Coordinates of C-alpha atoms in Angstrom, one line a residue:
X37 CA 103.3 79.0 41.1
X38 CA 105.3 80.1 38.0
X39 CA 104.0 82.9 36.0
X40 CA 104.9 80.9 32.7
X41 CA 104.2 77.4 33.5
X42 CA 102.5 75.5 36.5
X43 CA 103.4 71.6 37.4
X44 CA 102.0 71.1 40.8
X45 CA 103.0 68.1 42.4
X46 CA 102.0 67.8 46.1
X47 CA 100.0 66.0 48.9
X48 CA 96.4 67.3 48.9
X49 CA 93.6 66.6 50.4
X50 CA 90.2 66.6 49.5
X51 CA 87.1 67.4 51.8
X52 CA 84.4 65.3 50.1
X53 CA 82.7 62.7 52.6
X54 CA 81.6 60.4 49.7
X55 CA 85.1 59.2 49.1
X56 CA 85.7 56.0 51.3
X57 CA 88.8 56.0 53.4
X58 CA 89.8 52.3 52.9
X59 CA 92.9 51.0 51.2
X60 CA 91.7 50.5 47.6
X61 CA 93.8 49.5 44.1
X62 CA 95.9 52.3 43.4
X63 CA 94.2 53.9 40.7
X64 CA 95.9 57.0 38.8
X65 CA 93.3 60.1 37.0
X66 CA 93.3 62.2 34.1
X67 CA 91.5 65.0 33.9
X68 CA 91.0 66.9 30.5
X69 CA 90.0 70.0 30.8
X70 CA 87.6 72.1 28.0
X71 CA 89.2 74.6 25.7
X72 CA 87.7 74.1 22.0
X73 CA 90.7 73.7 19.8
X74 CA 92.7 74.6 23.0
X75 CA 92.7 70.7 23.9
X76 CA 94.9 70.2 20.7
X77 CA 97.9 71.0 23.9
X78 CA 96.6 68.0 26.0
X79 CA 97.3 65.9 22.8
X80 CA 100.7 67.0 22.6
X81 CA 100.9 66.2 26.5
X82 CA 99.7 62.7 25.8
X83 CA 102.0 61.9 23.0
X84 CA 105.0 62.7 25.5
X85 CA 103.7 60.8 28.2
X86 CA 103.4 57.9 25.6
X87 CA 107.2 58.7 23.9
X88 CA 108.1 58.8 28.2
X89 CA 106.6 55.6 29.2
X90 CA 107.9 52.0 28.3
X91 CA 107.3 50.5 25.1
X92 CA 105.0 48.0 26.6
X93 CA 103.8 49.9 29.2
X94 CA 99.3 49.5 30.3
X95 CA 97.2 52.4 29.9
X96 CA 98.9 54.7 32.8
X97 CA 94.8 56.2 33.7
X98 CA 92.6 53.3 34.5
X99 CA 90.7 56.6 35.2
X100 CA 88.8 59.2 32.6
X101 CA 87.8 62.4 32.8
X102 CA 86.6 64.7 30.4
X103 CA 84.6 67.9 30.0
X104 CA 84.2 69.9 26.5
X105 CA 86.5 68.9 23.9
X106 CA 88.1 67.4 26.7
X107 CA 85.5 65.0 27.1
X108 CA 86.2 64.1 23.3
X109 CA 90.2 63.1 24.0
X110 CA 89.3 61.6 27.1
X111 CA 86.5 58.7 25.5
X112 CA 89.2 58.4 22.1
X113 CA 91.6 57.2 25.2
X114 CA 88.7 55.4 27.1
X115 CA 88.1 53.3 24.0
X116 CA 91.6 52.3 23.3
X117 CA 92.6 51.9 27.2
X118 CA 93.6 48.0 26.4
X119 CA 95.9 50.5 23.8
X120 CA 96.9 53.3 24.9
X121 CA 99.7 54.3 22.7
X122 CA 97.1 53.7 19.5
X123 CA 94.7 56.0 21.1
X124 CA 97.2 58.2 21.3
X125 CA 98.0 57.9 17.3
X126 CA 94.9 58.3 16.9
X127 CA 94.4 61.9 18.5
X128 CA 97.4 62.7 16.6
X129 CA 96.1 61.8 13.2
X130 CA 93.0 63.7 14.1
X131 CA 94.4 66.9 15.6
X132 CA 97.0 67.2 13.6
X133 CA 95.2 67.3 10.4
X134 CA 91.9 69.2 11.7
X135 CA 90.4 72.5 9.4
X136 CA 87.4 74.0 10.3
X137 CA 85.3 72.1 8.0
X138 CA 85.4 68.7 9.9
X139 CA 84.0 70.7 13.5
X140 CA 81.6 73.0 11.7
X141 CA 79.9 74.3 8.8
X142 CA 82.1 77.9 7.8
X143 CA 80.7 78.3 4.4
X144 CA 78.7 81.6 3.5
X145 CA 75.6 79.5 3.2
X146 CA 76.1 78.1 6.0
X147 CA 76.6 80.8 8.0
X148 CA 73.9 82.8 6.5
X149 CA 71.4 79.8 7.3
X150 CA 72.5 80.1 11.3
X151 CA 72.3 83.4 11.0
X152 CA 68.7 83.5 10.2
X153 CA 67.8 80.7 12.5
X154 CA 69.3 82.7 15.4
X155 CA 67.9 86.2 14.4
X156 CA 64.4 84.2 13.5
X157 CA 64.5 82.4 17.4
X158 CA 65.2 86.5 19.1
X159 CA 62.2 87.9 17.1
X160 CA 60.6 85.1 18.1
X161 CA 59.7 83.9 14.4
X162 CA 60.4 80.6 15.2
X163 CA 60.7 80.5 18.7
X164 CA 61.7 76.1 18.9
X165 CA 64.6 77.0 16.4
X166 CA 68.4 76.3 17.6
X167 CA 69.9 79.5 18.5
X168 CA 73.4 78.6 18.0
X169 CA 75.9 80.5 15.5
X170 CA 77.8 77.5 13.9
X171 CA 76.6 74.0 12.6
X172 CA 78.3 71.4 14.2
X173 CA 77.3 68.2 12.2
X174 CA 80.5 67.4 11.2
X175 CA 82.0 66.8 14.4
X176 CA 79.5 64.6 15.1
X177 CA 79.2 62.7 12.0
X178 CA 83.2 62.3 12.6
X179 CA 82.7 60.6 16.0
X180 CA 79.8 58.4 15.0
X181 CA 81.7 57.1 11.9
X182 CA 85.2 56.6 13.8
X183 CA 84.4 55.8 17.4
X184 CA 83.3 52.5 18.7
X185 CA 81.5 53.2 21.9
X186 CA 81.6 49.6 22.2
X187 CA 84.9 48.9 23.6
X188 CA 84.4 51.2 26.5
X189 CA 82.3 48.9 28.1
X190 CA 85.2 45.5 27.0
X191 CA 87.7 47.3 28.5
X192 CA 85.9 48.0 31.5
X193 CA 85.2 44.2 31.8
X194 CA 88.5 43.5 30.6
X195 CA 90.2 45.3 33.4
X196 CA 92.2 47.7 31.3
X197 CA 89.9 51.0 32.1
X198 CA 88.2 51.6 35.5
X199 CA 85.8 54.3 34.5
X200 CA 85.7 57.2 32.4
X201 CA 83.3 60.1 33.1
X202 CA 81.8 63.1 30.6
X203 CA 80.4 66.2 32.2
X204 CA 77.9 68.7 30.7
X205 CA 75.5 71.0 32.4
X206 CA 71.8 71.2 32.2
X207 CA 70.2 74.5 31.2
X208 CA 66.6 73.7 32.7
X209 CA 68.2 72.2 36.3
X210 CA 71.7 74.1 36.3
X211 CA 73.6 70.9 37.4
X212 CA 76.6 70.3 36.2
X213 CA 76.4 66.7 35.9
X214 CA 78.9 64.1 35.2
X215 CA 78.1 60.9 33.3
X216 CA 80.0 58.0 34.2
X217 CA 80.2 54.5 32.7
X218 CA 82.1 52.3 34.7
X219 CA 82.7 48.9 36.7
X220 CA 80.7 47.8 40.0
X221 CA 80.8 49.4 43.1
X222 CA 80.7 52.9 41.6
X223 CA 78.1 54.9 43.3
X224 CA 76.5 57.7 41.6
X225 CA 76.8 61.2 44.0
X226 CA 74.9 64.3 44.6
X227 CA 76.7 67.4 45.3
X228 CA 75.4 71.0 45.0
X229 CA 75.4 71.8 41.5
X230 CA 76.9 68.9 40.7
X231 CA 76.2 65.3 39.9
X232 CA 77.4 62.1 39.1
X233 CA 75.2 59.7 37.0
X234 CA 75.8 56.2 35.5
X235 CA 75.1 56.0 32.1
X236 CA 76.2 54.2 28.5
X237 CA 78.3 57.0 27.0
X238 CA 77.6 57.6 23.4
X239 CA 78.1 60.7 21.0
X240 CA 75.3 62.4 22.2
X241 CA 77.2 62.9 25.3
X242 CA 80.6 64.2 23.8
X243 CA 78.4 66.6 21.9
X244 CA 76.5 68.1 24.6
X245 CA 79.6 68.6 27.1
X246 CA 81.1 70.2 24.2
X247 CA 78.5 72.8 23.6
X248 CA 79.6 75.7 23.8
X249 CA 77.2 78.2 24.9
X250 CA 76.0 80.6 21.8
X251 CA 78.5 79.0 19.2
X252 CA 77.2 75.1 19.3
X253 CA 73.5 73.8 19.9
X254 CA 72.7 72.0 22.7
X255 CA 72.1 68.3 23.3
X256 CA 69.2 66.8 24.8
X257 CA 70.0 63.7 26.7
X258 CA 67.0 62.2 28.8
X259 CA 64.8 65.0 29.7
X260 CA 66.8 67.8 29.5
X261 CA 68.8 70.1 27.5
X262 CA 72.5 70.2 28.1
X263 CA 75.7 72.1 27.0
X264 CA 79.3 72.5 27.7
X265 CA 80.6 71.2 30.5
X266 CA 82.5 73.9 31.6
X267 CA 79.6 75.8 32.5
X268 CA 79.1 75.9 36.4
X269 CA 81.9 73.5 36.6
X270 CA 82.9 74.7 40.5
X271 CA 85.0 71.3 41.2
X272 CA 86.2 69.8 38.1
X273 CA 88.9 67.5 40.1
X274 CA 86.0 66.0 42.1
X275 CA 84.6 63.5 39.4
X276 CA 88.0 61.5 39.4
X277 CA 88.1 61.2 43.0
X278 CA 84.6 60.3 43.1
X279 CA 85.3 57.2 40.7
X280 CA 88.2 56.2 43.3
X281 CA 91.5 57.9 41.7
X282 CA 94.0 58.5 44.1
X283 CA 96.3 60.2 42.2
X284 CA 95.2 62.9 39.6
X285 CA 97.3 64.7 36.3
X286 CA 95.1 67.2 35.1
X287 CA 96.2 68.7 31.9
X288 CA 95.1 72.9 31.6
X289 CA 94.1 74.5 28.4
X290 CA 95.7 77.9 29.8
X291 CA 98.3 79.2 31.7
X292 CA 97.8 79.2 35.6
X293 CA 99.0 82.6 36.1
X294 CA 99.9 83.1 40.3
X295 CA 99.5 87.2 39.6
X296 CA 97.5 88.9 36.7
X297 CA 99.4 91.8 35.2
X298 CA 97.5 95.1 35.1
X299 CA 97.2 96.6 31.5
X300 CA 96.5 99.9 30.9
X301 CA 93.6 100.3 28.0
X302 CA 91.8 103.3 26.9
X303 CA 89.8 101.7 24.2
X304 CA 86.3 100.1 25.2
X305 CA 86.8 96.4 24.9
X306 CA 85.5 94.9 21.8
X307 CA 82.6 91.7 21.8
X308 CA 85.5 89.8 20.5
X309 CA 87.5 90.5 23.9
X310 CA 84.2 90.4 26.1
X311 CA 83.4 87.0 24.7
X312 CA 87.0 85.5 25.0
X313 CA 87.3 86.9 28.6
X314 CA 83.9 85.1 29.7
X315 CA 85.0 82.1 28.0
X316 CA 88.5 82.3 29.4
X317 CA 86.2 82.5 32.8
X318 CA 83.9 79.7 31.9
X319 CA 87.0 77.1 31.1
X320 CA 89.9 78.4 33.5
X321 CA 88.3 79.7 36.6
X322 CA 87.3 76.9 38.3
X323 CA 90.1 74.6 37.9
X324 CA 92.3 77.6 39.2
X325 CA 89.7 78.0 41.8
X326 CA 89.7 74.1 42.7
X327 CA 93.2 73.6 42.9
X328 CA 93.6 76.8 45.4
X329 CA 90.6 75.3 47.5
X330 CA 92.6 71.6 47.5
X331 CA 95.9 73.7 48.9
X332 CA 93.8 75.4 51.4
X333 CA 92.3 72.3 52.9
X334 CA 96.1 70.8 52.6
X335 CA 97.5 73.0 54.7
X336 CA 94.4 72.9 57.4
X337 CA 94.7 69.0 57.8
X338 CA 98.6 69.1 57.8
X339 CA 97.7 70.7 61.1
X340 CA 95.4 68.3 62.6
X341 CA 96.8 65.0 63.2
X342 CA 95.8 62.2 61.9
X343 CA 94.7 60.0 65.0
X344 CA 92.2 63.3 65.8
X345 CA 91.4 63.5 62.5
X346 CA 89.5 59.2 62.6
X347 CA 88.1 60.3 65.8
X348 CA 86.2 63.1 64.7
X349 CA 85.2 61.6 61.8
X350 CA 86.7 64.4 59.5
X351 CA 86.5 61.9 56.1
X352 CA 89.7 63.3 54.3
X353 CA 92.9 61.6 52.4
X354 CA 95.7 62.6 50.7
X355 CA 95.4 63.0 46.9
X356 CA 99.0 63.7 44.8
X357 CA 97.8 65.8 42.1
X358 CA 100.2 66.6 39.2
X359 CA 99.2 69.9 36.4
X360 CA 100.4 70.6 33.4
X361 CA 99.6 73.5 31.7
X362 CA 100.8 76.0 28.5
X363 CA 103.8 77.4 29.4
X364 CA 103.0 80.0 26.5
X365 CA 99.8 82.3 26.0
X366 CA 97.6 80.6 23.4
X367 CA 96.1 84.0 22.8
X368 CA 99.5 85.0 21.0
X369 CA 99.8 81.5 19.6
X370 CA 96.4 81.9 18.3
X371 CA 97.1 85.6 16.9
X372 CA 99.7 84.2 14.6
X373 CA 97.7 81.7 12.6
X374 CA 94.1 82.9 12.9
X375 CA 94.3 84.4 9.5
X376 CA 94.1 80.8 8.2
X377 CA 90.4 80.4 9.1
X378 CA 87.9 80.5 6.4
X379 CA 86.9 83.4 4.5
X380 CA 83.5 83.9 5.6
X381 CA 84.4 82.8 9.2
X382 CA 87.0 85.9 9.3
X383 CA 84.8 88.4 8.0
X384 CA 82.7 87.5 10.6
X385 CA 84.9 87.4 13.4
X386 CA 86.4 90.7 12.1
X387 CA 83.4 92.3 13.1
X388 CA 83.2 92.1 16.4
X389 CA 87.2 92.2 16.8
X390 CA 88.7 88.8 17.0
X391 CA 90.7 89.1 14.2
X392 CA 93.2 91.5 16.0
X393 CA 95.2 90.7 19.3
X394 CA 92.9 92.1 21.5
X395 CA 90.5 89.5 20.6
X396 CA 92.6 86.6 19.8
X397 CA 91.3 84.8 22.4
X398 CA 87.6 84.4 20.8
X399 CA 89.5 83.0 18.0
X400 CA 91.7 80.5 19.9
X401 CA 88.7 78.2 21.2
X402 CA 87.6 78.3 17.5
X403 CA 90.4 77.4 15.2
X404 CA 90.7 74.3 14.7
X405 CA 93.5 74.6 11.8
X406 CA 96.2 72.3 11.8
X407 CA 98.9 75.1 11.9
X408 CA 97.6 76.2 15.3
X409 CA 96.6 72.3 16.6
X410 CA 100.1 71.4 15.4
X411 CA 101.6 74.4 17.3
X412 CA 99.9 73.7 20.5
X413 CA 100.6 69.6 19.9
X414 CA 104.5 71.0 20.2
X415 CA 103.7 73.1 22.7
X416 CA 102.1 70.7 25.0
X417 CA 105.3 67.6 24.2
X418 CA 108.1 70.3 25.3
X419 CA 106.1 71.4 28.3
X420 CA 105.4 67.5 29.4
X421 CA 109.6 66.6 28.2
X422 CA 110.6 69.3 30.7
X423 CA 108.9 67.9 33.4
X424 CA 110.1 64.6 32.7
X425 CA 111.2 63.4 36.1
X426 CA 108.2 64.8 37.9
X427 CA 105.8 62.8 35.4
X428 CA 107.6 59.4 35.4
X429 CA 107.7 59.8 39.5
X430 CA 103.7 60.4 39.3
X431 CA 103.1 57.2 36.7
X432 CA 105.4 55.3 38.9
X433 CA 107.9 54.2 35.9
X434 CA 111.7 53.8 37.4
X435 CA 114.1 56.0 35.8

C-alpha cells in the first residue's frame, strides 16, 4: 500500500454464504464512503470517471452504495442512472458552490437556540428535546426541493440501475442496517450487526445515514431512531456484494495509510483533536479494516483449490475491487481554508481547538465551503487521471 495514495486492484474473495455462486449479469459497484464535506473528493472522482469514459457511454454502476454524505452522492447518481454524466453535473453544481448555510443553520441565533436545546436535554429540562449541536433543515429542504425520488424506482424498471442501497445505524437495536430499493430477486440479509432491508428510499433516509452523532439529529424511520451510517459499519463492502456486484470501486474519504507515523506531543490533546480522531475512527476504520479482512481471506482460498473448495461447500468467489482514495491529508487541506467558515461557527470551534492544525480534522467533516469542496473536487479528478489505465481496465472501456 502507498503511504500517499492507495488504488487496490486485485482478486478477492469474500466469505459471505448469502452471495450465490452462479454465473449472474456482470454487474459493476460503487461504494461511497461517509466523510461530511470530505465526499466533495468522491465528486471529483466521479467527474474523471465521466471526462474518462465515452461520450455515450451507460451508467458504468448498475450498483449503489452509499453511507453518510455518501449515501447523498450515491441516490443524486441512482436517480439519474438512465444519465449518468447529468448526475454527475449535477454534484458538481452542488458541491462546487456549497457554504455552510445550505447544510446547516451557523448563525448566532441559531446556534444559541441548539445550544440551549442540548444544555436543556443534559439537565434534563426537556428531556424529548434533540440533542444535536447544528440544525440541519437546510440540507433537507435542498434534497426535497431538488431530488425526484421518483426515478429511482423508472430506472430500476427501465434497466439502467440495478439497486442502490443507504445505510444508517439504529441507536435503540445497534444494527447497522442498509436500506435497499431495487429489482426482483433481491433478498433482504441478516448479518451480525448488520442488515439489509427493502425499502422506498426517500429523504428521510439520506438524512438519517448522514447523522452524524452529536453534530446532526437523528431520523426516525419506522420504529426506531437512526443516525450516521458510519457508526458500527464493520463491513461496508458487503452491501454491494449482497445486491449481486461482482466487481466493486470504492471511493475513500482519507488516505489508507499502510504504517502510521509516530508523533511526539507533549500537549494534552484538545476536544477538537479527540473528536476528529473518533470521527476519523468512525468513517475510516472499517473500510481499512474490511479491505485487510478481504486480502486475508484472498490469500487463504488462493491456497485451497477450487474443485475442494465446491466440495466442501466453502461458498466463496472472486470479487476485483478497485480504491481510490486522497492522495493528500484533508486535515492540511482543511487547515488552509477553515478560516472561511462563519463567524459564529469559528468562535465556536476555536474553543475547543479546531481552528488550529491540531484540530483541523474536526473542521474538515464540517466545512462545506466551496474553496475546500472545490479543492478536494481537484483533488479527487488528479487522483482518478493518474490511475487512468487501471480505472478504464475495471469499467471495461478499450483503450
Amino acid at each position: 500500500m502507498a503511504a500517499n495514495w492507495r488504488i487496490l486492484c486485485s482478486e478477492l474473495m469474500t466469505q459471505d454464504t448469502s452471495i450465490r455462486m452462479e454465473p449472474t449479469k456482470p454487474r459493476a459497484g460503487l461504494i461511497l464512503t461517509g466523510g461530511g464535506a470530505r465526499a466533495a473528493y468522491q465528486v471529483g472522482v466521479l467527474k474523471a470517471i465521466r471526462d474518462l469514459l465515452p461520450d455515450q457511454a451507460k451508467n458504468p454502476f448498475p450498483i449503489l452504495c452509499g453511507t453518510s454524505a455518501g449515501a447523498i452522492n450515491a441516490t443524486v447518481l441512482a436517480i439519474y442512472a438512465d444519465d449518468f454524466r447529468r448526475g454527475v453535473a449535477y454534484l458538481l453544481e452542488v458541491w462546487e458552490n456549497f457554504h455552510v448555510e445550505r447544510v446547516y443553520h451557523a448563525d448566532p441565533w441559531s446556534m444559541i437556540k441548539t445550544s440551549a436545546r442540548w444544555f436543556a436535554s443534559m439537565l434534563w429540562i426537556k428531556r424529548n428535546s434533540p440533542a444535536s449541536l447544528f440544525d440541519n433543515t437546510p440540507i433537507r429542504e435542498m434534497l426535497e426541493k431538488t431530488l425526484d425520488f421518483e426515478r429511482i424506482q423508472e430506472n430500476i424498471d427501465s434497466g439502467t440501475l440495478y439497486a442502490v442501497s443507504v445505510t444508517a445505524s439504529g441507536y435503540s437495536s445497534g444494527e447497522n442496517v442498509s436500506f435497499y430499493q431495487g429489482g426482483p430477486g433481491l433478498e433482504a440479509w441478516e448479518r451480525t450487526q448488520r442488515v439489509g432491508a427493502a425499502t422506498t428510499l426517500s429523504v428521510d433516509y439520506l438524512m438519517a445515514s448522514s447523522a452524524l452523532p452529536f453534530l446532526f439529529p437523528a431520523v426516525k424511520l419506522n420504529r426506531e431512531y437512526f443516525g450516521d451510517g458510519s457508526i458500527r459499519q464493520i463491513a461496508p463492502i458487503s452491501p454491494a456484494l449482497h445486491l449481486g456486484a461482482d466487481r466493486v470501486l470504492v471511493i475513500g474519504t482519507g488516505r489508507q495509510l499502510s504504517e502510521a507515523a509516530r508523533v511526539r506531543s507533549n500537549l494534552y490533546p484538545s476536544i477538537a483533536q479527540i473528536a476528529g480522531h473518533a470521527l476519523n475512527s468512525i468513517f475510516l476504520d472499517g473500510l481499512a479494516v474490511d479491505l485487510e479482512r478481504l486480502h486475508r481471506i484472498n490469500r487463504t482460498v488462493s491456497l485451497i483449490p477450487e474443485d475442494k473448495r465446491l466440495e466442501a461447500g466453502v461458498h466463496l468467489r472472486p470479487v476485483k475491487v478497485l480504491m481510490i482514495s486522497p492522495s493528500e491529508s484533508i486535515e492540511r487541506i482543511a487547515g488552509r481554508h477553515v478560516q472561511e467558515l462563519p463567524r459564529m461557527l469559528k468562535f465556536v470551534l476555536g474553543g475547543i481547538g479546531a481552528m488550529n492544525r491540531s484540530g483541523s480534522n474536526l473542521a474538515s467533516y464540517l466545512l462545506f465551503e466551496e474553496t475546500f469542496c472545490r479543492a478536494l473536487i481537484d483533488l479527487g479528478y488528479r487522483d482518478t487521471v493518474a490511475q487512468r489505465d487501471a480505472v478504464l481496465e475495471f469499467l471495461g472501456v478499450s483503450q
